[in-house]
């Protein structure tokens, strides 16, 4: 792989693709007791960052549909749009129930991914597209599993189930492009450059700003979580019990 790809990954790659690299003894601190179970710091972070992931991967999927020069890259782009529109629907449903504020734009690091891919074309685009997205999804895969195995909140657990399926699907379609440099990708996952937290954190939306919606494609196959089927139909859309702090 050429120097351009290595430079792109070195500058942009970081396993906190969803901002979940933060290490804090407070991450398991309960911030609200809800009818769907206790909500911790890391639960709230997970919902916010799944939303943020869609805010950059969905537009990258749209870019891939325009710029992809192989059938496999086009297919991978379709999966990004399909999977993240469904995840976004779930996030937007459960966030008000848990009193979580969702971002409307991705983190500066994630916006950097989009900017890089917008500037490229041809084989360079296809290669960076496959490797950046394989690296970021590979990095977050274990984190999704951790949230799924530790959360006591049924809404967050359902989101983690959906995210697990989506991330695995996206890993698979990136690998099927035949463009993934596994040595380089795995190196970036295990020895990432350090970036300031400000680069990894999506900003909160300005007061009164309409919520950005990631519209499902007409041929969507991914489905959001059935909120009404959780906890005996507890998905009323009402905010959670004792005042959790916002996202």
PDB file of C-alpha atoms in Angstrom:
ATOM      1  CA  UNK A   1       0.000   0.000   0.000  1.00  0.00           C
ATOM      2  CA  UNK A   2       1.263   3.429  -0.883  1.00  0.00           C
ATOM      3  CA  UNK A   3       2.470   6.131   1.421  1.00  0.00           C
ATOM      4  CA  UNK A   4      -0.745   8.103   1.041  1.00  0.00           C
ATOM      5  CA  UNK A   5      -2.774   5.372   2.718  1.00  0.00           C
ATOM      6  CA  UNK A   6      -0.330   5.041   5.595  1.00  0.00           C
ATOM      7  CA  UNK A   7      -0.350   8.791   6.089  1.00  0.00           C
ATOM      8  CA  UNK A   8      -4.132   8.920   6.068  1.00  0.00           C
ATOM      9  CA  UNK A   9      -4.449   6.238   8.715  1.00  0.00           C
ATOM     10  CA  UNK A  10      -1.641   7.618  10.843  1.00  0.00           C
ATOM     11  CA  UNK A  11      -3.227  11.040  10.863  1.00  0.00           C
ATOM     12  CA  UNK A  12      -6.853  10.022  11.309  1.00  0.00           C
ATOM     13  CA  UNK A  13      -7.126   6.548  12.747  1.00  0.00           C
ATOM     14  CA  UNK A  14      -7.895   6.025  16.404  1.00  0.00           C
ATOM     15  CA  UNK A  15      -9.777   3.254  18.166  1.00  0.00           C
ATOM     16  CA  UNK A  16     -12.045   5.832  19.769  1.00  0.00           C
ATOM     17  CA  UNK A  17     -14.024   5.909  16.524  1.00  0.00           C
ATOM     18  CA  UNK A  18     -17.115   6.257  18.672  1.00  0.00           C
ATOM     19  CA  UNK A  19     -15.300   8.118  21.412  1.00  0.00           C
ATOM     20  CA  UNK A  20     -15.322   5.084  23.686  1.00  0.00           C
ATOM     21  CA  UNK A  21     -11.592   4.973  24.304  1.00  0.00           C
ATOM     22  CA  UNK A  22     -12.005   7.102  27.428  1.00  0.00           C
ATOM     23  CA  UNK A  23     -10.637   5.408  30.527  1.00  0.00           C
ATOM     24  CA  UNK A  24     -12.288   6.573  33.707  1.00  0.00           C
ATOM     25  CA  UNK A  25     -13.256   4.947  36.979  1.00  0.00           C
ATOM     26  CA  UNK A  26     -16.513   6.885  36.646  1.00  0.00           C
ATOM     27  CA  UNK A  27     -17.601   5.153  33.443  1.00  0.00           C
ATOM     28  CA  UNK A  28     -19.680   2.643  35.394  1.00  0.00           C
ATOM     29  CA  UNK A  29     -21.205   5.369  37.545  1.00  0.00           C
ATOM     30  CA  UNK A  30     -25.012   5.249  37.463  1.00  0.00           C
ATOM     31  CA  UNK A  31     -26.360   8.606  36.285  1.00  0.00           C
ATOM     32  CA  UNK A  32     -30.051   7.661  36.260  1.00  0.00           C
ATOM     33  CA  UNK A  33     -32.329   4.902  37.448  1.00  0.00           C
ATOM     34  CA  UNK A  34     -34.855   4.367  34.663  1.00  0.00           C
ATOM     35  CA  UNK A  35     -37.763   1.992  34.124  1.00  0.00           C
ATOM     36  CA  UNK A  36     -35.501   0.138  31.664  1.00  0.00           C
ATOM     37  CA  UNK A  37     -32.711  -0.303  34.188  1.00  0.00           C
ATOM     38  CA  UNK A  38     -29.868   1.864  35.513  1.00  0.00           C
ATOM     39  CA  UNK A  39     -28.086   4.106  32.998  1.00  0.00           C
ATOM     40  CA  UNK A  40     -24.324   4.543  33.417  1.00  0.00           C
ATOM     41  CA  UNK A  41     -21.848   7.035  32.004  1.00  0.00           C
ATOM     42  CA  UNK A  42     -20.622   4.477  29.483  1.00  0.00           C
ATOM     43  CA  UNK A  43     -24.200   3.594  28.488  1.00  0.00           C
ATOM     44  CA  UNK A  44     -24.920   7.239  27.725  1.00  0.00           C
ATOM     45  CA  UNK A  45     -21.612   7.616  25.855  1.00  0.00           C
ATOM     46  CA  UNK A  46     -22.469   4.567  23.776  1.00  0.00           C
ATOM     47  CA  UNK A  47     -25.811   5.969  22.606  1.00  0.00           C
ATOM     48  CA  UNK A  48     -24.251   9.342  21.763  1.00  0.00           C
ATOM     49  CA  UNK A  49     -21.347   7.839  19.894  1.00  0.00           C
ATOM     50  CA  UNK A  50     -23.389   5.334  17.903  1.00  0.00           C
ATOM     51  CA  UNK A  51     -25.320   8.352  16.695  1.00  0.00           C
ATOM     52  CA  UNK A  52     -22.058  10.161  15.887  1.00  0.00           C
ATOM     53  CA  UNK A  53     -20.773   7.166  13.920  1.00  0.00           C
ATOM     54  CA  UNK A  54     -23.773   7.356  11.642  1.00  0.00           C
ATOM     55  CA  UNK A  55     -23.297  11.072  11.140  1.00  0.00           C
ATOM     56  CA  UNK A  56     -20.023  10.416   9.295  1.00  0.00           C
ATOM     57  CA  UNK A  57     -20.424   6.903   7.909  1.00  0.00           C
ATOM     58  CA  UNK A  58     -23.818   7.582   6.315  1.00  0.00           C
ATOM     59  CA  UNK A  59     -22.447  10.483   4.190  1.00  0.00           C
ATOM     60  CA  UNK A  60     -19.333   8.428   3.410  1.00  0.00           C
ATOM     61  CA  UNK A  61     -21.674   5.754   2.089  1.00  0.00           C
ATOM     62  CA  UNK A  62     -23.316   8.366  -0.129  1.00  0.00           C
ATOM     63  CA  UNK A  63     -19.884   9.468  -1.362  1.00  0.00           C
ATOM     64  CA  UNK A  64     -18.981   5.846  -2.051  1.00  0.00           C
ATOM     65  CA  UNK A  65     -22.053   5.404  -4.245  1.00  0.00           C
ATOM     66  CA  UNK A  66     -20.799   8.293  -6.384  1.00  0.00           C
ATOM     67  CA  UNK A  67     -17.065   7.610  -6.367  1.00  0.00           C
ATOM     68  CA  UNK A  68     -16.696   3.870  -5.895  1.00  0.00           C
ATOM     69  CA  UNK A  69     -15.065   2.284  -8.914  1.00  0.00           C
ATOM     70  CA  UNK A  70     -15.857  -1.354  -8.117  1.00  0.00           C
ATOM     71  CA  UNK A  71     -19.058  -3.277  -7.467  1.00  0.00           C
ATOM     72  CA  UNK A  72     -17.748  -4.331  -4.039  1.00  0.00           C
ATOM     73  CA  UNK A  73     -17.160  -0.711  -2.949  1.00  0.00           C
ATOM     74  CA  UNK A  74     -20.644   0.255  -4.171  1.00  0.00           C
ATOM     75  CA  UNK A  75     -22.121  -2.648  -2.203  1.00  0.00           C
ATOM     76  CA  UNK A  76     -20.185  -1.649   0.927  1.00  0.00           C
ATOM     77  CA  UNK A  77     -21.461   1.911   0.529  1.00  0.00           C
ATOM     78  CA  UNK A  78     -25.039   0.669   0.351  1.00  0.00           C
ATOM     79  CA  UNK A  79     -24.514  -1.307   3.563  1.00  0.00           C
ATOM     80  CA  UNK A  80     -23.197   1.804   5.354  1.00  0.00           C
ATOM     81  CA  UNK A  81     -26.292   3.813   4.432  1.00  0.00           C
ATOM     82  CA  UNK A  82     -28.676   0.975   5.218  1.00  0.00           C
ATOM     83  CA  UNK A  83     -27.125  -0.034   8.556  1.00  0.00           C
ATOM     84  CA  UNK A  84     -26.557   3.425   9.955  1.00  0.00           C
ATOM     85  CA  UNK A  85     -29.978   4.774   9.025  1.00  0.00           C
ATOM     86  CA  UNK A  86     -31.516   1.941  11.074  1.00  0.00           C
ATOM     87  CA  UNK A  87     -29.130   2.492  13.994  1.00  0.00           C
ATOM     88  CA  UNK A  88     -29.905   6.204  13.843  1.00  0.00           C
ATOM     89  CA  UNK A  89     -33.619   5.528  14.104  1.00  0.00           C
ATOM     90  CA  UNK A  90     -33.039   3.450  17.222  1.00  0.00           C
ATOM     91  CA  UNK A  91     -30.793   6.104  18.781  1.00  0.00           C
ATOM     92  CA  UNK A  92     -33.343   8.834  18.134  1.00  0.00           C
ATOM     93  CA  UNK A  93     -36.105   6.712  19.663  1.00  0.00           C
ATOM     94  CA  UNK A  94     -34.321   5.776  22.875  1.00  0.00           C
ATOM     95  CA  UNK A  95     -32.465   9.055  23.509  1.00  0.00           C
ATOM     96  CA  UNK A  96     -35.503  11.036  24.739  1.00  0.00           C
ATOM     97  CA  UNK A  97     -36.620   8.049  26.792  1.00  0.00           C
ATOM     98  CA  UNK A  98     -33.274   8.135  28.602  1.00  0.00           C
ATOM     99  CA  UNK A  99     -32.974  11.954  28.591  1.00  0.00           C
ATOM    100  CA  UNK A 100     -29.864  11.848  26.387  1.00  0.00           C
ATOM    101  CA  UNK A 101     -28.978  14.748  24.093  1.00  0.00           C
ATOM    102  CA  UNK A 102     -27.762  13.560  20.692  1.00  0.00           C
ATOM    103  CA  UNK A 103     -25.253  15.406  18.481  1.00  0.00           C
ATOM    104  CA  UNK A 104     -26.130  16.643  15.011  1.00  0.00           C
ATOM    105  CA  UNK A 105     -22.587  16.499  13.649  1.00  0.00           C
ATOM    106  CA  UNK A 106     -19.784  13.996  14.092  1.00  0.00           C
ATOM    107  CA  UNK A 107     -16.534  14.593  15.971  1.00  0.00           C
ATOM    108  CA  UNK A 108     -13.711  16.598  14.351  1.00  0.00           C
ATOM    109  CA  UNK A 109     -11.796  13.348  13.809  1.00  0.00           C
ATOM    110  CA  UNK A 110     -14.761  11.751  12.078  1.00  0.00           C
ATOM    111  CA  UNK A 111     -15.313  14.847   9.962  1.00  0.00           C
ATOM    112  CA  UNK A 112     -11.663  14.463   8.972  1.00  0.00           C
ATOM    113  CA  UNK A 113     -12.422  11.012   7.577  1.00  0.00           C
ATOM    114  CA  UNK A 114     -15.189  12.487   5.450  1.00  0.00           C
ATOM    115  CA  UNK A 115     -13.012  15.350   4.218  1.00  0.00           C
ATOM    116  CA  UNK A 116     -10.217  12.966   3.240  1.00  0.00           C
ATOM    117  CA  UNK A 117     -12.488  10.692   1.249  1.00  0.00           C
ATOM    118  CA  UNK A 118     -14.258  13.610  -0.421  1.00  0.00           C
ATOM    119  CA  UNK A 119     -10.905  14.782  -1.786  1.00  0.00           C
ATOM    120  CA  UNK A 120      -9.989  11.424  -3.357  1.00  0.00           C
ATOM    121  CA  UNK A 121     -11.065   9.484  -6.426  1.00  0.00           C
ATOM    122  CA  UNK A 122     -10.428   6.265  -8.316  1.00  0.00           C
ATOM    123  CA  UNK A 123      -8.288   3.532  -6.809  1.00  0.00           C
ATOM    124  CA  UNK A 124      -7.035   5.811  -4.022  1.00  0.00           C
ATOM    125  CA  UNK A 125     -10.587   6.469  -2.884  1.00  0.00           C
ATOM    126  CA  UNK A 126     -11.536   2.790  -2.988  1.00  0.00           C
ATOM    127  CA  UNK A 127      -8.442   1.774  -1.024  1.00  0.00           C
ATOM    128  CA  UNK A 128      -8.723   4.430   1.672  1.00  0.00           C
ATOM    129  CA  UNK A 129     -12.484   3.888   1.928  1.00  0.00           C
ATOM    130  CA  UNK A 130     -12.068   0.162   2.592  1.00  0.00           C
ATOM    131  CA  UNK A 131      -9.129   0.486   4.984  1.00  0.00           C
ATOM    132  CA  UNK A 132     -10.353   3.419   7.057  1.00  0.00           C
ATOM    133  CA  UNK A 133     -13.764   1.840   7.533  1.00  0.00           C
ATOM    134  CA  UNK A 134     -12.375  -1.628   8.221  1.00  0.00           C
ATOM    135  CA  UNK A 135     -10.023  -0.146  10.815  1.00  0.00           C
ATOM    136  CA  UNK A 136     -12.683   1.920  12.586  1.00  0.00           C
ATOM    137  CA  UNK A 137     -15.219  -0.889  12.667  1.00  0.00           C
ATOM    138  CA  UNK A 138     -12.616  -3.388  13.821  1.00  0.00           C
ATOM    139  CA  UNK A 139     -11.599  -1.046  16.611  1.00  0.00           C
ATOM    140  CA  UNK A 140     -15.100  -0.640  17.964  1.00  0.00           C
ATOM    141  CA  UNK A 141     -16.190  -4.263  17.668  1.00  0.00           C
ATOM    142  CA  UNK A 142     -14.864  -5.314  21.086  1.00  0.00           C
ATOM    143  CA  UNK A 143     -16.301  -2.203  22.705  1.00  0.00           C
ATOM    144  CA  UNK A 144     -19.782  -2.989  21.435  1.00  0.00           C
ATOM    145  CA  UNK A 145     -19.427  -6.458  22.946  1.00  0.00           C
ATOM    146  CA  UNK A 146     -18.348  -4.958  26.271  1.00  0.00           C
ATOM    147  CA  UNK A 147     -21.371  -2.683  26.436  1.00  0.00           C
ATOM    148  CA  UNK A 148     -23.642  -5.575  25.493  1.00  0.00           C
ATOM    149  CA  UNK A 149     -22.206  -7.801  28.201  1.00  0.00           C
ATOM    150  CA  UNK A 150     -22.176  -5.217  31.016  1.00  0.00           C
ATOM    151  CA  UNK A 151     -25.118  -2.836  30.600  1.00  0.00           C
ATOM    152  CA  UNK A 152     -28.116  -3.320  32.880  1.00  0.00           C
ATOM    153  CA  UNK A 153     -30.295  -1.057  30.741  1.00  0.00           C
ATOM    154  CA  UNK A 154     -32.567  -2.951  28.331  1.00  0.00           C
ATOM    155  CA  UNK A 155     -32.733  -0.107  25.797  1.00  0.00           C
ATOM    156  CA  UNK A 156     -28.947   0.213  25.622  1.00  0.00           C
ATOM    157  CA  UNK A 157     -28.651  -3.563  25.448  1.00  0.00           C
ATOM    158  CA  UNK A 158     -30.999  -3.677  22.449  1.00  0.00           C
ATOM    159  CA  UNK A 159     -28.998  -0.931  20.724  1.00  0.00           C
ATOM    160  CA  UNK A 160     -25.802  -2.892  21.383  1.00  0.00           C
ATOM    161  CA  UNK A 161     -27.363  -6.001  19.804  1.00  0.00           C
ATOM    162  CA  UNK A 162     -28.219  -4.010  16.703  1.00  0.00           C
ATOM    163  CA  UNK A 163     -24.813  -2.299  16.627  1.00  0.00           C
ATOM    164  CA  UNK A 164     -23.039  -5.648  16.940  1.00  0.00           C
ATOM    165  CA  UNK A 165     -24.833  -7.020  13.881  1.00  0.00           C
ATOM    166  CA  UNK A 166     -24.258  -3.822  11.916  1.00  0.00           C
ATOM    167  CA  UNK A 167     -20.559  -3.514  12.732  1.00  0.00           C
ATOM    168  CA  UNK A 168     -19.897  -7.145  11.851  1.00  0.00           C
ATOM    169  CA  UNK A 169     -21.732  -6.705   8.560  1.00  0.00           C
ATOM    170  CA  UNK A 170     -19.693  -3.610   7.735  1.00  0.00           C
ATOM    171  CA  UNK A 171     -16.419  -5.329   8.629  1.00  0.00           C
ATOM    172  CA  UNK A 172     -17.382  -8.152   6.286  1.00  0.00           C
ATOM    173  CA  UNK A 173     -18.302  -5.991   3.291  1.00  0.00           C
ATOM    174  CA  UNK A 174     -15.093  -3.978   3.645  1.00  0.00           C
ATOM    175  CA  UNK A 175     -13.071  -7.188   3.609  1.00  0.00           C
ATOM    176  CA  UNK A 176     -14.964  -8.367   0.529  1.00  0.00           C
ATOM    177  CA  UNK A 177     -13.632  -5.394  -1.435  1.00  0.00           C
ATOM    178  CA  UNK A 178     -10.275  -7.188  -1.520  1.00  0.00           C
ATOM    179  CA  UNK A 179      -8.574  -3.884  -0.698  1.00  0.00           C
ATOM    180  CA  UNK A 180      -7.967  -4.245   3.043  1.00  0.00           C
ATOM    181  CA  UNK A 181      -4.314  -4.295   4.073  1.00  0.00           C
ATOM    182  CA  UNK A 182      -4.679  -6.348   7.242  1.00  0.00           C
ATOM    183  CA  UNK A 183      -1.141  -5.744   8.503  1.00  0.00           C
ATOM    184  CA  UNK A 184      -1.534  -1.974   8.248  1.00  0.00           C
ATOM    185  CA  UNK A 185      -5.106  -1.983   9.548  1.00  0.00           C
ATOM    186  CA  UNK A 186      -4.375  -4.147  12.573  1.00  0.00           C
ATOM    187  CA  UNK A 187      -1.278  -2.109  13.356  1.00  0.00           C
ATOM    188  CA  UNK A 188      -3.376   1.064  13.407  1.00  0.00           C
ATOM    189  CA  UNK A 189      -5.926  -0.618  15.685  1.00  0.00           C
ATOM    190  CA  UNK A 190      -3.313  -1.683  18.230  1.00  0.00           C
ATOM    191  CA  UNK A 191      -0.882   1.267  18.101  1.00  0.00           C
ATOM    192  CA  UNK A 192      -3.017   4.339  17.380  1.00  0.00           C
ATOM    193  CA  UNK A 193      -1.757   7.904  17.455  1.00  0.00           C
ATOM    194  CA  UNK A 194      -2.894   9.942  20.448  1.00  0.00           C
ATOM    195  CA  UNK A 195      -5.436  12.641  19.753  1.00  0.00           C
ATOM    196  CA  UNK A 196      -6.911  15.205  22.157  1.00  0.00           C
ATOM    197  CA  UNK A 197     -10.379  14.478  23.524  1.00  0.00           C
ATOM    198  CA  UNK A 198     -11.695  17.532  21.695  1.00  0.00           C
ATOM    199  CA  UNK A 199     -10.981  15.757  18.392  1.00  0.00           C
ATOM    200  CA  UNK A 200     -12.872  12.660  19.516  1.00  0.00           C
ATOM    201  CA  UNK A 201     -15.998  14.279  20.939  1.00  0.00           C
ATOM    202  CA  UNK A 202     -19.021  15.272  18.842  1.00  0.00           C
ATOM    203  CA  UNK A 203     -20.262  18.722  19.895  1.00  0.00           C
ATOM    204  CA  UNK A 204     -23.763  19.079  21.352  1.00  0.00           C
ATOM    205  CA  UNK A 205     -26.327  20.678  19.049  1.00  0.00           C
ATOM    206  CA  UNK A 206     -27.166  24.375  19.457  1.00  0.00           C
ATOM    207  CA  UNK A 207     -30.385  24.978  21.364  1.00  0.00           C
ATOM    208  CA  UNK A 208     -33.414  24.681  19.140  1.00  0.00           C
ATOM    209  CA  UNK A 209     -31.582  23.133  16.194  1.00  0.00           C
ATOM    210  CA  UNK A 210     -33.744  20.569  14.372  1.00  0.00           C
ATOM    211  CA  UNK A 211     -32.577  16.999  14.777  1.00  0.00           C
ATOM    212  CA  UNK A 212     -30.689  15.599  11.794  1.00  0.00           C
ATOM    213  CA  UNK A 213     -32.373  12.469  10.441  1.00  0.00           C
ATOM    214  CA  UNK A 214     -30.506   9.798   8.471  1.00  0.00           C
ATOM    215  CA  UNK A 215     -33.173   8.712   5.999  1.00  0.00           C
ATOM    216  CA  UNK A 216     -33.357   4.977   5.225  1.00  0.00           C
ATOM    217  CA  UNK A 217     -32.856   4.067   1.561  1.00  0.00           C
ATOM    218  CA  UNK A 218     -35.890   2.878  -0.433  1.00  0.00           C
ATOM    219  CA  UNK A 219     -34.393  -0.621  -0.490  1.00  0.00           C
ATOM    220  CA  UNK A 220     -33.572  -0.735   3.238  1.00  0.00           C
ATOM    221  CA  UNK A 221     -33.113  -4.199   4.721  1.00  0.00           C
ATOM    222  CA  UNK A 222     -31.870  -3.251   8.210  1.00  0.00           C
ATOM    223  CA  UNK A 223     -34.542  -2.620  10.828  1.00  0.00           C
ATOM    224  CA  UNK A 224     -34.473  -0.472  13.976  1.00  0.00           C
ATOM    225  CA  UNK A 225     -35.088  -1.976  17.401  1.00  0.00           C
ATOM    226  CA  UNK A 226     -38.727  -2.662  18.255  1.00  0.00           C
ATOM    227  CA  UNK A 227     -38.857  -0.348  21.248  1.00  0.00           C
ATOM    228  CA  UNK A 228     -42.439  -1.284  22.098  1.00  0.00           C
ATOM    229  CA  UNK A 229     -41.354  -4.875  22.481  1.00  0.00           C
ATOM    230  CA  UNK A 230     -38.832  -4.054  25.211  1.00  0.00           C
ATOM    231  CA  UNK A 231     -39.706  -4.257  28.907  1.00  0.00           C
ATOM    232  CA  UNK A 232     -43.338  -5.087  28.320  1.00  0.00           C
ATOM    233  CA  UNK A 233     -43.998  -2.262  25.895  1.00  0.00           C
ATOM    234  CA  UNK A 234     -42.300   0.352  28.049  1.00  0.00           C
ATOM    235  CA  UNK A 235     -41.242   2.386  25.041  1.00  0.00           C
ATOM    236  CA  UNK A 236     -43.593   5.277  25.603  1.00  0.00           C
ATOM    237  CA  UNK A 237     -41.214   7.956  24.472  1.00  0.00           C
ATOM    238  CA  UNK A 238     -41.273   9.573  27.894  1.00  0.00           C
ATOM    239  CA  UNK A 239     -38.111  10.765  29.577  1.00  0.00           C
ATOM    240  CA  UNK A 240     -36.587   8.484  32.189  1.00  0.00           C
ATOM    241  CA  UNK A 241     -37.247   8.706  35.920  1.00  0.00           C
ATOM    242  CA  UNK A 242     -34.839  10.578  38.229  1.00  0.00           C
ATOM    243  CA  UNK A 243     -33.116  13.323  36.300  1.00  0.00           C
ATOM    244  CA  UNK A 244     -30.186  11.924  34.333  1.00  0.00           C
ATOM    245  CA  UNK A 245     -27.804  14.512  32.964  1.00  0.00           C
ATOM    246  CA  UNK A 246     -27.978  15.130  29.231  1.00  0.00           C
ATOM    247  CA  UNK A 247     -25.604  13.673  26.635  1.00  0.00           C
TER     248      UNK A 247
END
